[in-house]
PDB file of C-alpha atoms in Angstrom:
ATOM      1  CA  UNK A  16       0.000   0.000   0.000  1.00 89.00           C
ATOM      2  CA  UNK A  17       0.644   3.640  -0.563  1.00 96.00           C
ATOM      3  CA  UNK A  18      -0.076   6.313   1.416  1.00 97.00           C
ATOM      4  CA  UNK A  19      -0.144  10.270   0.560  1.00 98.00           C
ATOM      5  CA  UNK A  20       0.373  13.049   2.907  1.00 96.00           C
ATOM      6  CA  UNK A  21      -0.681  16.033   2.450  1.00 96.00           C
ATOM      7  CA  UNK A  22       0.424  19.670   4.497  1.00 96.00           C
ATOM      8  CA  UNK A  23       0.981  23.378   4.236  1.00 97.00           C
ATOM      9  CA  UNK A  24      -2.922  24.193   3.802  1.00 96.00           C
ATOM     10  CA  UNK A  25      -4.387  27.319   6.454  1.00 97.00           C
ATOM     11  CA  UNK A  26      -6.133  30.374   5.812  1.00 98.00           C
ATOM     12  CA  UNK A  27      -4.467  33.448   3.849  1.00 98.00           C
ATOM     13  CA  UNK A  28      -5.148  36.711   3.033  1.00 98.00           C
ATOM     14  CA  UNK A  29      -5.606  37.688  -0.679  1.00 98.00           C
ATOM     15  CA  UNK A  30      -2.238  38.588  -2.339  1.00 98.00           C
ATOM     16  CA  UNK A  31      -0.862  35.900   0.474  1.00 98.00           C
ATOM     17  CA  UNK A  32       1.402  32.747  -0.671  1.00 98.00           C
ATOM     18  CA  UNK A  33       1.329  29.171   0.785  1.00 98.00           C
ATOM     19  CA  UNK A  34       3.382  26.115  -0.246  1.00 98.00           C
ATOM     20  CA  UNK A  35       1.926  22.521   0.133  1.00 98.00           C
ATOM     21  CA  UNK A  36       3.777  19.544   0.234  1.00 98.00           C
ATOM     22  CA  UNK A  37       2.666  16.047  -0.135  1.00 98.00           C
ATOM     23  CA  UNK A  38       4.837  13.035   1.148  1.00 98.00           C
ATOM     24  CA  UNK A  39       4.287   9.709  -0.326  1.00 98.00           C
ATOM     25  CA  UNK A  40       5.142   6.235   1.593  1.00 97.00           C
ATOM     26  CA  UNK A  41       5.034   2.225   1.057  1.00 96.00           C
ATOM     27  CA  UNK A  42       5.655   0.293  -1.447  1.00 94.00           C
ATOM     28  CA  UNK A  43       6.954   2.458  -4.110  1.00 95.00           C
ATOM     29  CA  UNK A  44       9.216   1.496  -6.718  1.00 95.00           C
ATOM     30  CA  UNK A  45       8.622   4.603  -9.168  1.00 95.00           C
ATOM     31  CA  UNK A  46       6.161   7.172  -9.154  1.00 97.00           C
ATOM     32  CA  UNK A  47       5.350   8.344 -13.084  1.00 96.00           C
ATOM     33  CA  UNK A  48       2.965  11.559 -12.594  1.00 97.00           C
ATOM     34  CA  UNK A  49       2.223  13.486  -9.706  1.00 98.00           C
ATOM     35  CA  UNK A  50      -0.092  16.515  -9.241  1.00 98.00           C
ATOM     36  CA  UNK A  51      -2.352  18.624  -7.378  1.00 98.00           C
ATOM     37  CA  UNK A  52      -6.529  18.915  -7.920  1.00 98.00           C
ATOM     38  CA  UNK A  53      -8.741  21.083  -6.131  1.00 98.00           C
ATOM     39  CA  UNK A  54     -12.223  20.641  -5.016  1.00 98.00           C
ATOM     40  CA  UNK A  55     -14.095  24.142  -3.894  1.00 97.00           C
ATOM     41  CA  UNK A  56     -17.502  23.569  -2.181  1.00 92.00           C
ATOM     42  CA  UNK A  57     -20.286  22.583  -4.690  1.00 94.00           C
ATOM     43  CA  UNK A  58     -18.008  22.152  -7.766  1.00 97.00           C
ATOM     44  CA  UNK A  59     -15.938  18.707  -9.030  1.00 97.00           C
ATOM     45  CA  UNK A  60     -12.673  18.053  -8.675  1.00 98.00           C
ATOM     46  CA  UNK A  61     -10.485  19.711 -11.101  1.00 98.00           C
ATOM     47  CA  UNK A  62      -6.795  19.302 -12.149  1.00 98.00           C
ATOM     48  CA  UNK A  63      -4.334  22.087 -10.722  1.00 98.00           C
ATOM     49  CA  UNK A  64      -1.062  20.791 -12.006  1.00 98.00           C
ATOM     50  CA  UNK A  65       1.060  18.307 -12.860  1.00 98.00           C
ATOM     51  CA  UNK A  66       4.505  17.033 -12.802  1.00 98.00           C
ATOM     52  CA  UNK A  67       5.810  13.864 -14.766  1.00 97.00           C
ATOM     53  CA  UNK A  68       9.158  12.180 -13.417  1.00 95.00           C
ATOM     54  CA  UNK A  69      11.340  13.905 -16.056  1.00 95.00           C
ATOM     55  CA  UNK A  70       9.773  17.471 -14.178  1.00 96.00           C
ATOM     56  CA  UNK A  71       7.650  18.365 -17.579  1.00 98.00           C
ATOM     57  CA  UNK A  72       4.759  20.557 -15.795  1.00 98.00           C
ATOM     58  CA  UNK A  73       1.046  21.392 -16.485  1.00 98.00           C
ATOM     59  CA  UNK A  74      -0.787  23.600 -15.601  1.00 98.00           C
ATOM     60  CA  UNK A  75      -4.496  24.850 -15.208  1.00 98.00           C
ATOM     61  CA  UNK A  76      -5.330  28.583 -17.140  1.00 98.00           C
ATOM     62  CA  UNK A  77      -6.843  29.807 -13.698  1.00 97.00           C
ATOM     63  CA  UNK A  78      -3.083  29.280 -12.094  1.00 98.00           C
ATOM     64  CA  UNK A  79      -0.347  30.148 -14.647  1.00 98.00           C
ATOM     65  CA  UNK A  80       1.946  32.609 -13.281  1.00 97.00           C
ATOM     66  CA  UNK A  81       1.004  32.124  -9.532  1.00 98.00           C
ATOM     67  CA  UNK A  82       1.287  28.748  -8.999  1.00 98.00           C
ATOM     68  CA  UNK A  83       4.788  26.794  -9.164  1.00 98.00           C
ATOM     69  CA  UNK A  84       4.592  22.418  -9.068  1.00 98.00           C
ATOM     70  CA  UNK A  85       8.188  20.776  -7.999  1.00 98.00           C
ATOM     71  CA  UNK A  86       9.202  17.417  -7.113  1.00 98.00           C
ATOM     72  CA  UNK A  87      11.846  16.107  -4.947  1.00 97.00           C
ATOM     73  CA  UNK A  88      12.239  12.378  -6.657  1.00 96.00           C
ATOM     74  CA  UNK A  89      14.454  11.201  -3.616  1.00 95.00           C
ATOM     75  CA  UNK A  90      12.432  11.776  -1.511  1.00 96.00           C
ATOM     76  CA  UNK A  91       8.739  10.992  -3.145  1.00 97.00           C
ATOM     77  CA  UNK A  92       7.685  14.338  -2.345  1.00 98.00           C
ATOM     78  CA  UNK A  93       5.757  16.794  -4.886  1.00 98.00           C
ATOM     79  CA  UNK A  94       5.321  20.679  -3.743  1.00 98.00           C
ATOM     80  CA  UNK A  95       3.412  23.332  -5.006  1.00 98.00           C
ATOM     81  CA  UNK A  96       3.492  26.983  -4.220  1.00 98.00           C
ATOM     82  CA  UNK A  97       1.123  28.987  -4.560  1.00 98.00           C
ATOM     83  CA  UNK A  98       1.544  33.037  -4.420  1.00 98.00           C
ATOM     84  CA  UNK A  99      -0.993  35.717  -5.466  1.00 98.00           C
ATOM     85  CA  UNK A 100      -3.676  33.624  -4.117  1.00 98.00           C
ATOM     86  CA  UNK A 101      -7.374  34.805  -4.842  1.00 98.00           C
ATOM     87  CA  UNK A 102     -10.578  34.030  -2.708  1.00 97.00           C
ATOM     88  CA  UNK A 103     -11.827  31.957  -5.724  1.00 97.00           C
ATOM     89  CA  UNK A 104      -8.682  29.769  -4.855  1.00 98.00           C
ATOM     90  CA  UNK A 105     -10.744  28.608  -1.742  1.00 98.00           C
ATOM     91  CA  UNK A 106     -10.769  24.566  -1.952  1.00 98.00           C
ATOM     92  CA  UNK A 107      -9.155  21.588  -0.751  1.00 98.00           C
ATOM     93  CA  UNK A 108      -6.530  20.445  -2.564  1.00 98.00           C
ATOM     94  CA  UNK A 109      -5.628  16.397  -3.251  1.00 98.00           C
ATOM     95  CA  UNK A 110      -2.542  15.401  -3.610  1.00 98.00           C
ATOM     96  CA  UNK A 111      -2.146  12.385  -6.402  1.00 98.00           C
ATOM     97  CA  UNK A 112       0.438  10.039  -7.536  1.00 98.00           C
ATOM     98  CA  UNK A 113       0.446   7.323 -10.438  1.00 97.00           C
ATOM     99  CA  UNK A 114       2.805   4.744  -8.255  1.00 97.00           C
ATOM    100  CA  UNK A 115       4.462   1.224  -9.892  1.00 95.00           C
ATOM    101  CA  UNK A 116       5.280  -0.296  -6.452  1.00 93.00           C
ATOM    102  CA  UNK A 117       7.335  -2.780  -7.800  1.00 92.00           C
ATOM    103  CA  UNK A 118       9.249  -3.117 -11.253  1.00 92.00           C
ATOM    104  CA  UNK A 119       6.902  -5.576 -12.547  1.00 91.00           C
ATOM    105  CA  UNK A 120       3.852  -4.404 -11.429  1.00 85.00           C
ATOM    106  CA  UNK A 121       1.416  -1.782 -12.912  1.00 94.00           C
ATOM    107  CA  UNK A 122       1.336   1.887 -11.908  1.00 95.00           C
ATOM    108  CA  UNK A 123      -1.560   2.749  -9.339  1.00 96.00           C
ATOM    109  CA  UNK A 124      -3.306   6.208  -9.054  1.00 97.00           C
ATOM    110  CA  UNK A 125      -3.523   7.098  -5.487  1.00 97.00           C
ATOM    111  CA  UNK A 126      -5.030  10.440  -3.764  1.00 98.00           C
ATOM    112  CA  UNK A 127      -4.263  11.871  -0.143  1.00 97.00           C
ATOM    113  CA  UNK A 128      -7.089  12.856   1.920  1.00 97.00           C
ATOM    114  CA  UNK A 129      -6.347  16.391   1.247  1.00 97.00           C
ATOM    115  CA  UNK A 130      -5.879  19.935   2.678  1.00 97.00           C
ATOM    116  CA  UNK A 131      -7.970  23.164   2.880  1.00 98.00           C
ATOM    117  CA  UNK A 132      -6.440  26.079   1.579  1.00 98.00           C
ATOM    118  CA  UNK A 133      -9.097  29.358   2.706  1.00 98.00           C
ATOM    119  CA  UNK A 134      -8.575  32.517   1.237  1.00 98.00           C
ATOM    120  CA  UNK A 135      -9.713  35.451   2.502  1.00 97.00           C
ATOM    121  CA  UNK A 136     -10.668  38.661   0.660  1.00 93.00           C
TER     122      UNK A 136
END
């Protein structure tokens, strides 16, 4: 099993910047893509960014500019930063990770339970 950890959510002022991390642990051989979604209250899930092992990055239109995804491949860690932030920018974010846990075996998407970022106007 896998597990995803998520921190660095809280409450900011507009204008404010907060960096999330997300720690992943078991049985991992590789991880392919990792990446950040967002779920604001009464909307789906949508895709923030994305990272692929090689660090090629994607982004959503709503956070070019403001919004920065790294990875630290030793230690299965993805980050994201996130600076101008804007009240609409009020969700939890989910943490995911498309895991081969063994060299053989198929890659498995995983989420973390997430973190709630508030923004405040």
């Amino acid at each position: 099993q896998v597990q995803l950890v998520e921190s660095g959510g809280g409450l900011v002022q507009a204008g404010g910047s907060l960096r999330l991390s997300c720690l992943a642990s078991g049985r991992i051989f590789s991880i392919n893509t990792m990446g950040w979604y967002r779920q604001a209250p009464g909307k789906q899930r949508e895709l923030v960014a994305t990272i692929t092992s090689d660090g090629t990055t994607n982004y959503a239109d709503s956070v070019k500019g403001r919004f920065t995804i790294s990875r630290d491949n030793a230690k299965n860690t993805v980050y994201m930063q996130m600076n101008g932030l804007k009240p609409e920018d009020t969700a939890v974010y989910y943490c995911n990770s498309a895991v081969r846990p063994t060299a053989w075996g198929y890659v498995i998407n995983y989420w973390g339970e997430g973190t709630l970022v508030t923004v405040s106007s």
